Structures are given as C-alpha cells and as structure tokens.
Amino acid sequence: MPGIGPRTAQRLALHLLRQPEEKIRSFADALLAARSQVGQCQKCFHLSADPICEICKNTEREKDLLCVIADSRDLLALERTREYKGLYHVLGGLISPLDGVGPEMLMISSLVKRVDQEGVREVILALPPSVEGDTTSLYVSRLIKPFAKVSRIAYGLPMGSELEYADEVTLARALEGRTTMD
Amino acid sequence: MPGIGPRTAQRLALHLLRQPEEKIRSFADALLAARSQVGQCQKCFHLSADPICEICKNTEREKDLLCVIADSRDLLALERTREYKGLYHVLGGLISPLDGVGPEMLMISSLVKRVDQEGVREVILALPPSVEGDTTSLYVSRLIKPFAKVSRIAYGLPMGSELEYADEVTLARALEGRTTMD
C-alpha cells in the first residue's frame, strides 16, 4: 500500500492481531462494503456511492462551468479551497504515450459530449504543470473549443514563495503568463 | 552572516587562520575593494561598479519594457531564465508598515519618473506573492497606470507540482488567475 513500508506494515499487522475478533470482522466488512458500493458518478466520474454524485446533484452549483481534473484527489484539493462553485469532470489520468495511456483510455469523449449537450459556458483545465498535463490540456482544448470557452489554471509562483528560490521554468512561465492589473 | 551558524563560523575561521598571511591580505583587500567599488546603477538601482549598469547600457534590450523587482537577487533570478529582454527597476524592498518600511523609503518615485520620461510601454511587477508584495504591487500600479500598461507575473502552480499537494491559497489564486487557451 502507498506510504506503508515494511516496518509500518509490521506495526499495523501486530496491532490488528491484538484486536478482538468482532472488531476485525467489522473492519473487513467495511472494506468489502466500500469496495462494492463506491463506484463512479455517471456524469463526472468522481468517486460516488450513488449513480450521480453529491456535487453533480447539488442545485446550488453553477451548471455551465466545468473544471477538468486528472483524478478525484485533485477534485478534493479544489473543493478544499471553497472558491470553486461549478461542476467537475474527472479524466481518470493524463495522456502519456510512454506509459501507454492514449486519449481513448480517458473520459475525454464523454467530456466533449457533456459540454455540447449541457450548454457549458466555460471549461477550466486544472491539470498539473508537466509534459503529460500540458499535452492533455492541448488535446482536450482543441476538442472543446468548438463548443465552449476553454481556460487553464495559472502556472506561476506559489503563495509565500520568493523569486530568488523559484526554478527557471516556473519564473519563465510566471513572466509569460503575466496578467494586466486593473 | 546569513546561513552561517556558530559551527560553520568556527570551521571557516580556523580555515582562514591556517592560510599564509599574504592570502588573507589579498582576501581582505578584495572585500574592501568590493565594498568601495560596488554601488548602485543610477537608473535601475541594481548593484553595479559603474554609474550605469551593464543591463541598462545594453543596446540590445527592449527599452520600453520595465520589470520591477524588490531587490537585486530577484533580478539575478529573472536573468537566469534568459527569457526576459527588457530593463529592470530595483525597488530596494517592499512596503511593510510592520517593519517601518514606507513607500518613500523605496525607489518608487524614481520609477514613476523613469516610466514617464523614457516612454515605457509596459511595467511588469515581479514582486513576491505575499501581503507585502501584494500591497507594494497595488501601490505602484496606481501610480504607474496614468503613464503605461501595468501587469503582474502569474501566481499559481509551480512547474512539476501536483494539485493534490498545493496549498488552498495557491490553488484558489491559480483558479482565479486562469488564462484563456488559444
């Protein structure tokens, strides 16, 4: 399991062995229940126990604004900001020819269909600043442009950072992506 | 001295004591020469041995583009990107009422004068993303706007980072500062 090395694994195993049997049984049942009940939202492909997730169901959210992310962890990160009020679309990964991931393996055609059919006004690409992220952003933006405005989250200096310690590529992107002050 | 703790200081001192006397003398002379010869460029206030620095003298650079930075270290960071071809203006710090630094203690009035008199087309504010940086950007932009276009470097995700590990404020700024894809 990610982040669990041999020593931590041993500590957890010994801890579990010390628990009463009914506690272990309910833990095992919870794991099985989670595995069988948590699926994907049929609209946005976020993790969900229901066919349509809580975010897609929420009538308070802006229906004509879609934020495209690589996976559910990124969606949770954006939700923590409490700034975004639109809906999401989880691609399920990034285009990566080296890893054998082509566009047809991601939820891209369903995204285009959604944008076309649901009258989406703007699609915000919130993919990570990397070769795979940039490739995927470019690919998706070409398909979406006939239907809606396409924007990309800003790449630049993170909050609290200093120019002096920023790497050259980040600084160059921050210069290139400068915005007019109004 | 910054970054030199007691143990490093002792190591350096003992190393110096083991050197031949003429070597120490030439080191001391070099320090005195640097202190007496390195001053500030009269135009941009970058460190310079001459009254006008190498960057301001360079006729290949764009004269109508000014990048405003807090200090010379930030200028050197931007030069390392090899992307920026305009001139600079070093403020000498940031507005910080808590530290007793007011706008009159920075090279702001000379900046406004330069923009007005030298026909500057655009001023890029490259100040750090912090309370002091934002305050200074806002103050300077109000003074410059009557004379030239004012822009600000992008604040957002640094290169190679992941959304999942970005702090909330950086993510919120990246969303807010999104740019249209073309």
Short mmCIF file of C-alpha atoms in Angstrom, two decimals:
data_model
loop_
_atom_site.label_atom_id
_atom_site.label_comp_id
_atom_site.label_asym_id
_atom_site.label_seq_id
_atom_site.Cartn_x
_atom_site.Cartn_y
_atom_site.Cartn_z
CA MET A 1 0.00 0.00 0.00
CA PRO A 2 1.30 3.51 -0.79
CA GLY A 3 3.29 5.13 2.02
CA ILE A 4 3.38 1.92 4.08
CA GLY A 5 6.90 0.46 4.32
CA PRO A 6 7.86 -2.93 5.82
CA ARG A 7 8.26 -1.56 9.37
CA THR A 8 4.92 0.31 9.37
CA ALA A 9 3.26 -2.77 7.83
CA GLN A 10 4.59 -4.92 10.68
CA ARG A 11 3.40 -2.40 13.30
CA LEU A 12 -0.11 -2.29 11.76
CA ALA A 13 -0.29 -6.11 11.43
CA LEU A 14 0.72 -6.65 15.07
CA HIS A 15 -1.81 -4.01 16.19
CA LEU A 16 -4.60 -5.77 14.23
CA LEU A 17 -3.66 -9.16 15.72
CA ARG A 18 -4.18 -7.72 19.21
CA GLN A 19 -7.77 -6.58 18.45
CA PRO A 20 -10.88 -8.66 19.39
CA GLU A 21 -12.22 -10.82 16.55
CA GLU A 22 -15.53 -8.96 16.09
CA LYS A 23 -13.62 -5.68 15.59
CA ILE A 24 -11.53 -7.24 12.81
CA ARG A 25 -14.68 -8.71 11.24
CA SER A 26 -16.42 -5.31 11.13
CA PHE A 27 -13.26 -3.73 9.66
CA ALA A 28 -13.15 -6.42 6.95
CA ASP A 29 -16.86 -5.92 6.24
CA ALA A 30 -16.36 -2.15 5.96
CA LEU A 31 -13.56 -2.68 3.43
CA LEU A 32 -15.71 -5.04 1.34
CA ALA A 33 -18.69 -2.69 1.55
CA ALA A 34 -16.57 0.30 0.44
CA ARG A 35 -15.15 -1.73 -2.46
CA SER A 36 -18.58 -2.89 -3.63
CA GLN A 37 -20.52 0.33 -3.02
CA VAL A 38 -18.15 3.10 -4.11
CA GLY A 39 -18.28 3.46 -7.85
CA GLN A 40 -18.05 6.40 -10.20
CA CYS A 41 -20.53 9.20 -10.80
CA GLN A 42 -22.03 8.58 -14.25
CA LYS A 43 -21.74 12.26 -15.13
CA CYS A 44 -18.40 13.47 -13.78
CA PHE A 45 -16.63 10.16 -12.90
CA HIS A 46 -15.83 11.33 -9.36
CA LEU A 47 -15.92 8.61 -6.68
CA SER A 48 -19.54 8.15 -5.57
CA ALA A 49 -21.75 5.61 -3.79
CA ASP A 50 -24.74 6.77 -5.88
CA PRO A 51 -25.07 6.76 -9.69
CA ILE A 52 -24.89 10.59 -9.58
CA CYS A 53 -22.50 12.18 -7.04
CA GLU A 54 -23.35 14.81 -4.41
CA ILE A 55 -21.64 17.59 -6.38
CA CYS A 56 -23.50 16.88 -9.63
CA LYS A 57 -26.78 16.64 -7.67
CA ASN A 58 -26.24 19.97 -5.88
CA THR A 59 -28.61 22.51 -7.43
CA GLU A 60 -26.70 25.45 -5.88
CA ARG A 61 -23.67 24.90 -8.12
CA GLU A 62 -23.13 26.59 -11.49
CA LYS A 63 -24.12 24.09 -14.17
CA ASP A 64 -22.45 25.90 -17.06
CA LEU A 65 -18.92 25.87 -15.59
CA LEU A 66 -16.87 22.65 -15.74
CA CYS A 67 -13.46 22.07 -14.18
CA VAL A 68 -11.46 19.22 -15.75
CA ILE A 69 -9.08 17.33 -13.42
CA ALA A 70 -6.91 14.24 -13.78
CA ASP A 71 -8.35 12.36 -10.80
CA SER A 72 -10.60 12.51 -7.73
CA ARG A 73 -7.74 13.59 -5.44
CA ASP A 74 -7.40 16.82 -7.45
CA LEU A 75 -11.15 17.39 -7.17
CA LEU A 76 -10.91 17.08 -3.37
CA ALA A 77 -7.98 19.55 -3.36
CA LEU A 78 -10.04 22.09 -5.33
CA GLU A 79 -13.05 21.59 -3.05
CA ARG A 80 -10.86 22.43 -0.05
CA THR A 81 -10.30 25.93 -1.45
CA ARG A 82 -14.09 26.61 -1.14
CA GLU A 83 -13.67 29.00 -4.05
CA TYR A 84 -14.97 26.92 -6.92
CA LYS A 85 -18.74 26.72 -7.38
CA GLY A 86 -19.04 24.92 -10.73
CA LEU A 87 -19.13 21.21 -11.61
CA TYR A 88 -16.23 18.85 -12.38
CA HIS A 89 -15.18 16.23 -14.92
CA VAL A 90 -12.60 13.62 -13.85
CA LEU A 91 -10.50 12.36 -16.79
CA GLY A 92 -9.08 9.38 -14.88
CA GLY A 93 -5.47 10.16 -15.77
CA LEU A 94 -3.32 12.08 -18.26
CA ILE A 95 -2.26 11.30 -21.83
CA SER A 96 1.14 9.62 -21.53
CA PRO A 97 2.44 7.72 -24.56
CA LEU A 98 5.46 6.48 -22.54
CA ASP A 99 3.11 4.79 -20.06
CA GLY A 100 0.83 3.55 -22.83
CA VAL A 101 -2.04 5.90 -21.89
CA GLY A 102 -3.79 7.23 -25.00
CA PRO A 103 -6.70 9.72 -25.12
CA GLU A 104 -9.20 6.91 -25.74
CA MET A 105 -8.41 5.48 -22.27
CA LEU A 106 -9.53 8.70 -20.57
CA MET A 107 -13.00 10.21 -20.11
CA ILE A 108 -12.46 12.71 -22.93
CA SER A 109 -15.22 11.81 -25.41
CA SER A 110 -17.78 11.87 -22.58
CA LEU A 111 -16.46 15.35 -21.66
CA VAL A 112 -16.96 16.66 -25.18
CA LYS A 113 -20.48 15.18 -25.25
CA ARG A 114 -21.30 16.79 -21.88
CA VAL A 115 -20.04 20.21 -22.96
CA ASP A 116 -22.03 20.01 -26.18
CA GLN A 117 -25.28 18.70 -24.67
CA GLU A 118 -25.40 20.56 -21.34
CA GLY A 119 -24.77 24.07 -22.67
CA VAL A 120 -21.49 24.53 -20.78
CA ARG A 121 -20.19 28.12 -20.99
CA GLU A 122 -16.59 27.61 -19.83
CA VAL A 123 -14.28 24.64 -19.32
CA ILE A 124 -11.38 25.22 -16.88
CA LEU A 125 -8.47 22.81 -17.39
CA ALA A 126 -6.92 22.18 -13.97
CA LEU A 127 -4.24 19.67 -14.98
CA PRO A 128 -0.78 19.57 -13.39
CA PRO A 129 2.07 21.64 -14.94
CA SER A 130 4.05 18.79 -16.54
CA VAL A 131 4.65 17.35 -20.01
CA GLU A 132 1.67 14.98 -19.62
CA GLY A 133 -0.53 17.73 -18.16
CA ASP A 134 0.33 20.16 -20.97
CA THR A 135 -0.19 17.50 -23.68
CA THR A 136 -3.59 16.58 -22.25
CA SER A 137 -4.62 20.25 -21.88
CA LEU A 138 -3.74 20.93 -25.50
CA TYR A 139 -5.54 17.83 -26.77
CA VAL A 140 -8.70 18.49 -24.75
CA SER A 141 -8.81 22.22 -25.54
CA ARG A 142 -8.82 21.53 -29.31
CA LEU A 143 -11.85 19.26 -28.95
CA ILE A 144 -13.76 21.61 -26.64
CA LYS A 145 -13.15 24.90 -28.43
CA PRO A 146 -15.97 24.49 -30.99
CA PHE A 147 -18.45 24.26 -28.10
CA ALA A 148 -17.26 26.45 -25.21
CA LYS A 149 -14.63 28.84 -23.88
CA VAL A 150 -11.54 26.95 -22.65
CA SER A 151 -9.23 28.28 -19.91
CA ARG A 152 -6.31 26.89 -17.95
CA ILE A 153 -5.40 27.44 -14.27
CA ALA A 154 -2.43 29.75 -13.75
CA TYR A 155 1.11 28.37 -13.60
CA GLY A 156 3.49 30.62 -11.67
CA LEU A 157 4.85 31.44 -8.24
CA PRO A 158 3.08 29.63 -5.38
CA MET A 159 1.91 31.73 -2.41
CA GLY A 160 4.58 32.66 0.11
CA SER A 161 7.42 31.76 -2.27
CA GLU A 162 10.32 34.01 -3.26
CA LEU A 163 11.55 34.76 -6.78
CA GLU A 164 15.10 34.00 -5.72
CA TYR A 165 14.31 30.35 -4.95
CA ALA A 166 11.94 29.68 -7.86
CA ASP A 167 13.25 27.42 -10.64
CA GLU A 168 13.88 28.97 -14.07
CA VAL A 169 10.93 27.27 -15.79
CA THR A 170 8.44 28.44 -13.15
CA LEU A 171 9.80 32.01 -13.35
CA ALA A 172 9.68 31.98 -17.15
CA ARG A 173 6.07 30.71 -17.04
CA ALA A 174 5.16 33.35 -14.45
CA LEU A 175 6.57 36.08 -16.72
CA GLU A 176 4.89 34.67 -19.82
CA GLY A 177 1.57 34.25 -18.00
CA ARG A 178 1.53 37.75 -16.53
CA THR A 179 -1.85 39.41 -16.15
CA THR A 180 -2.83 43.03 -16.63
CA MET A 181 -3.55 44.81 -13.33
CA ASP A 182 -6.88 46.56 -13.15
CA MET B 1 26.29 36.35 8.26
CA PRO B 2 23.17 34.76 6.74
CA GLY B 3 23.26 30.96 6.62
CA ILE B 4 26.46 30.77 8.73
CA GLY B 5 25.81 29.23 12.14
CA PRO B 6 28.32 29.04 15.04
CA ARG B 7 29.81 25.71 13.88
CA THR B 8 30.29 26.80 10.26
CA ALA B 9 31.71 30.12 11.50
CA GLN B 10 34.28 28.25 13.60
CA ARG B 11 35.21 25.99 10.67
CA LEU B 12 35.69 28.98 8.36
CA ALA B 13 37.68 30.94 10.98
CA LEU B 14 40.06 28.00 11.65
CA HIS B 15 40.50 27.52 7.89
CA LEU B 16 41.41 31.19 7.44
CA LEU B 17 43.93 31.05 10.31
CA ARG B 18 45.78 28.22 8.52
CA GLN B 19 46.28 30.31 5.33
CA PRO B 20 49.50 32.23 4.58
CA GLU B 21 49.37 35.90 5.56
CA GLU B 22 49.54 37.33 2.00
CA LYS B 23 46.50 35.26 1.01
CA ILE B 24 44.48 36.72 3.91
CA ARG B 25 45.69 40.20 2.99
CA SER B 26 44.51 39.86 -0.63
CA PHE B 27 41.15 38.48 0.60
CA ALA B 28 40.75 41.46 2.94
CA ASP B 29 41.71 43.85 0.12
CA ALA B 30 39.16 42.21 -2.20
CA LEU B 31 36.42 42.68 0.42
CA LEU B 32 37.33 46.35 0.88
CA ALA B 33 37.51 46.90 -2.89
CA ALA B 34 34.10 45.26 -3.42
CA ARG B 35 32.61 47.41 -0.64
CA SER B 36 34.04 50.63 -2.03
CA GLN B 37 33.53 49.93 -5.75
CA VAL B 38 30.15 48.24 -5.95
CA GLY B 39 27.41 50.81 -5.81
CA GLN B 40 24.03 51.13 -7.41
CA CYS B 41 23.15 51.81 -11.03
CA GLN B 42 21.76 55.36 -11.16
CA LYS B 43 18.94 54.26 -13.46
CA CYS B 44 17.70 50.89 -12.19
CA PHE B 45 19.40 50.66 -8.73
CA HIS B 46 20.83 47.21 -9.48
CA LEU B 47 24.29 46.52 -7.99
CA SER B 48 26.92 47.98 -10.32
CA ALA B 49 30.57 49.07 -10.28
CA ASP B 50 29.80 51.75 -12.88
CA PRO B 51 27.32 54.62 -12.58
CA ILE B 52 25.15 52.83 -15.20
CA CYS B 53 24.95 49.01 -15.03
CA GLU B 54 25.66 46.53 -17.84
CA ILE B 55 21.95 45.79 -18.35
CA CYS B 56 20.92 49.45 -18.69
CA LYS B 57 23.88 50.04 -21.06
CA ASN B 58 23.00 47.06 -23.29
CA THR B 59 21.52 48.44 -26.52
CA GLU B 60 20.09 45.03 -27.48
CA ARG B 61 17.49 45.10 -24.71
CA GLU B 62 13.96 46.48 -25.06
CA LYS B 63 13.96 49.99 -23.61
CA ASP B 64 10.18 50.31 -23.33
CA LEU B 65 9.67 47.28 -21.07
CA LEU B 66 10.47 47.56 -17.34
CA CYS B 67 10.38 44.76 -14.79
CA VAL B 68 10.01 45.92 -11.17
CA ILE B 69 11.65 43.72 -8.50
CA ALA B 70 12.19 44.02 -4.76
CA ASP B 71 15.96 43.54 -4.85
CA SER B 72 18.99 42.59 -6.93
CA ARG B 73 18.71 38.88 -6.03
CA ASP B 74 15.33 38.75 -7.80
CA LEU B 75 16.86 40.46 -10.84
CA LEU B 76 19.57 37.78 -10.98
CA ALA B 77 16.88 35.04 -10.71
CA LEU B 78 14.98 36.54 -13.66
CA GLU B 79 18.19 36.86 -15.70
CA ARG B 80 18.84 33.14 -15.20
CA THR B 81 15.61 32.34 -17.09
CA ARG B 82 17.14 34.00 -20.24
CA GLU B 83 13.56 34.81 -21.25
CA TYR B 84 13.33 38.46 -20.28
CA LYS B 85 14.79 41.02 -22.68
CA GLY B 86 13.63 44.30 -21.16
CA LEU B 87 15.15 46.52 -18.46
CA TYR B 88 14.67 46.42 -14.68
CA HIS B 89 13.94 48.70 -11.75
CA VAL B 90 15.01 47.59 -8.26
CA LEU B 91 12.76 48.98 -5.50
CA GLY B 92 15.15 48.09 -2.68
CA GLY B 93 12.48 46.32 -0.61
CA LEU B 94 8.72 46.06 -0.14
CA ILE B 95 6.22 48.30 1.63
CA SER B 96 5.87 46.86 5.14
CA PRO B 97 4.28 49.06 7.81
CA LEU B 98 5.06 46.44 10.49
CA ASP B 99 8.78 46.73 9.72
CA GLY B 100 8.54 50.51 9.39
CA VAL B 101 9.14 50.49 5.61
CA GLY B 102 7.01 53.12 3.90
CA PRO B 103 6.79 53.82 0.14
CA GLU B 104 9.07 56.88 0.48
CA MET B 105 11.94 54.58 1.55
CA LEU B 106 11.79 52.64 -1.74
CA MET B 107 12.78 53.67 -5.27
CA ILE B 108 9.17 54.30 -6.26
CA SER B 109 9.18 57.99 -7.19
CA SER B 110 12.23 57.42 -9.40
CA LEU B 111 10.33 54.56 -11.08
CA VAL B 112 7.36 56.78 -11.87
CA LYS B 113 9.71 59.45 -13.24
CA ARG B 114 11.51 56.87 -15.41
CA VAL B 115 8.25 55.48 -16.83
CA ASP B 116 7.01 58.98 -17.62
CA GLN B 117 10.24 60.32 -19.13
CA GLU B 118 11.54 57.25 -21.00
CA GLY B 119 8.35 56.34 -22.86
CA VAL B 120 7.96 52.96 -21.17
CA ARG B 121 5.20 50.86 -22.78
CA GLU B 122 4.70 48.19 -20.10
CA VAL B 123 5.71 47.76 -16.47
CA ILE B 124 5.79 44.15 -15.21
CA LEU B 125 5.52 43.87 -11.42
CA ALA B 126 7.56 40.83 -10.36
CA LEU B 127 7.09 41.06 -6.60
CA PRO B 128 6.71 38.02 -4.35
CA PRO B 129 3.22 36.60 -3.63
CA SER B 130 2.85 37.82 -0.02
CA VAL B 131 1.00 40.54 1.90
CA GLU B 132 3.94 42.95 1.45
CA GLY B 133 4.33 42.02 -2.24
CA ASP B 134 0.63 42.50 -2.96
CA THR B 135 0.50 45.82 -1.07
CA THR B 136 3.51 47.13 -2.96
CA SER B 137 2.15 45.92 -6.33
CA LEU B 138 -1.15 47.69 -5.70
CA TYR B 139 0.55 50.92 -4.58
CA VAL B 140 2.97 51.01 -7.51
CA SER B 141 0.34 50.06 -10.11
CA ARG B 142 -1.88 53.01 -9.11
CA LEU B 143 1.00 55.42 -9.64
CA ILE B 144 2.12 53.91 -12.96
CA LYS B 145 -1.25 53.45 -14.64
CA PRO B 146 -1.56 57.03 -15.93
CA PHE B 147 1.68 56.51 -17.88
CA ALA B 148 1.91 52.85 -19.00
CA LYS B 149 0.31 49.42 -19.06
CA VAL B 150 0.89 47.59 -15.75
CA SER B 151 1.00 43.77 -15.47
CA ARG B 152 1.86 41.31 -12.72
CA ILE B 153 3.68 37.96 -13.00
CA ALA B 154 1.42 34.92 -12.64
CA TYR B 155 0.76 33.37 -9.23
CA GLY B 156 -0.24 29.70 -9.41
CA LEU B 157 1.11 26.16 -9.53
CA PRO B 158 4.89 25.91 -9.88
CA MET B 159 6.28 23.59 -12.59
CA GLY B 160 6.30 19.89 -11.73
CA SER B 161 3.92 20.34 -8.79
CA GLU B 162 0.67 18.45 -8.20
CA LEU B 163 -2.73 19.93 -7.42
CA GLU B 164 -3.15 17.48 -4.55
CA TYR B 165 -0.18 18.92 -2.62
CA ALA B 166 -0.77 22.61 -3.40
CA ASP B 167 -1.99 24.78 -0.52
CA GLU B 168 -5.52 26.19 -0.70
CA VAL B 169 -4.46 29.80 -1.31
CA THR B 170 -2.19 28.86 -4.23
CA LEU B 171 -4.96 26.73 -5.79
CA ALA B 172 -7.53 29.49 -5.31
CA ARG B 173 -5.14 32.01 -6.95
CA ALA B 174 -4.45 29.58 -9.80
CA LEU B 175 -8.20 29.23 -10.44
CA GLU B 176 -8.79 32.98 -10.17
CA GLY B 177 -5.83 33.76 -12.45
CA ARG B 178 -6.77 31.25 -15.15
CA THR B 179 -5.96 32.22 -18.71
CA THR B 180 -7.90 31.58 -21.89
CA MET B 181 -6.31 28.91 -24.08
CA ASP B 182 -5.72 29.93 -27.68
#
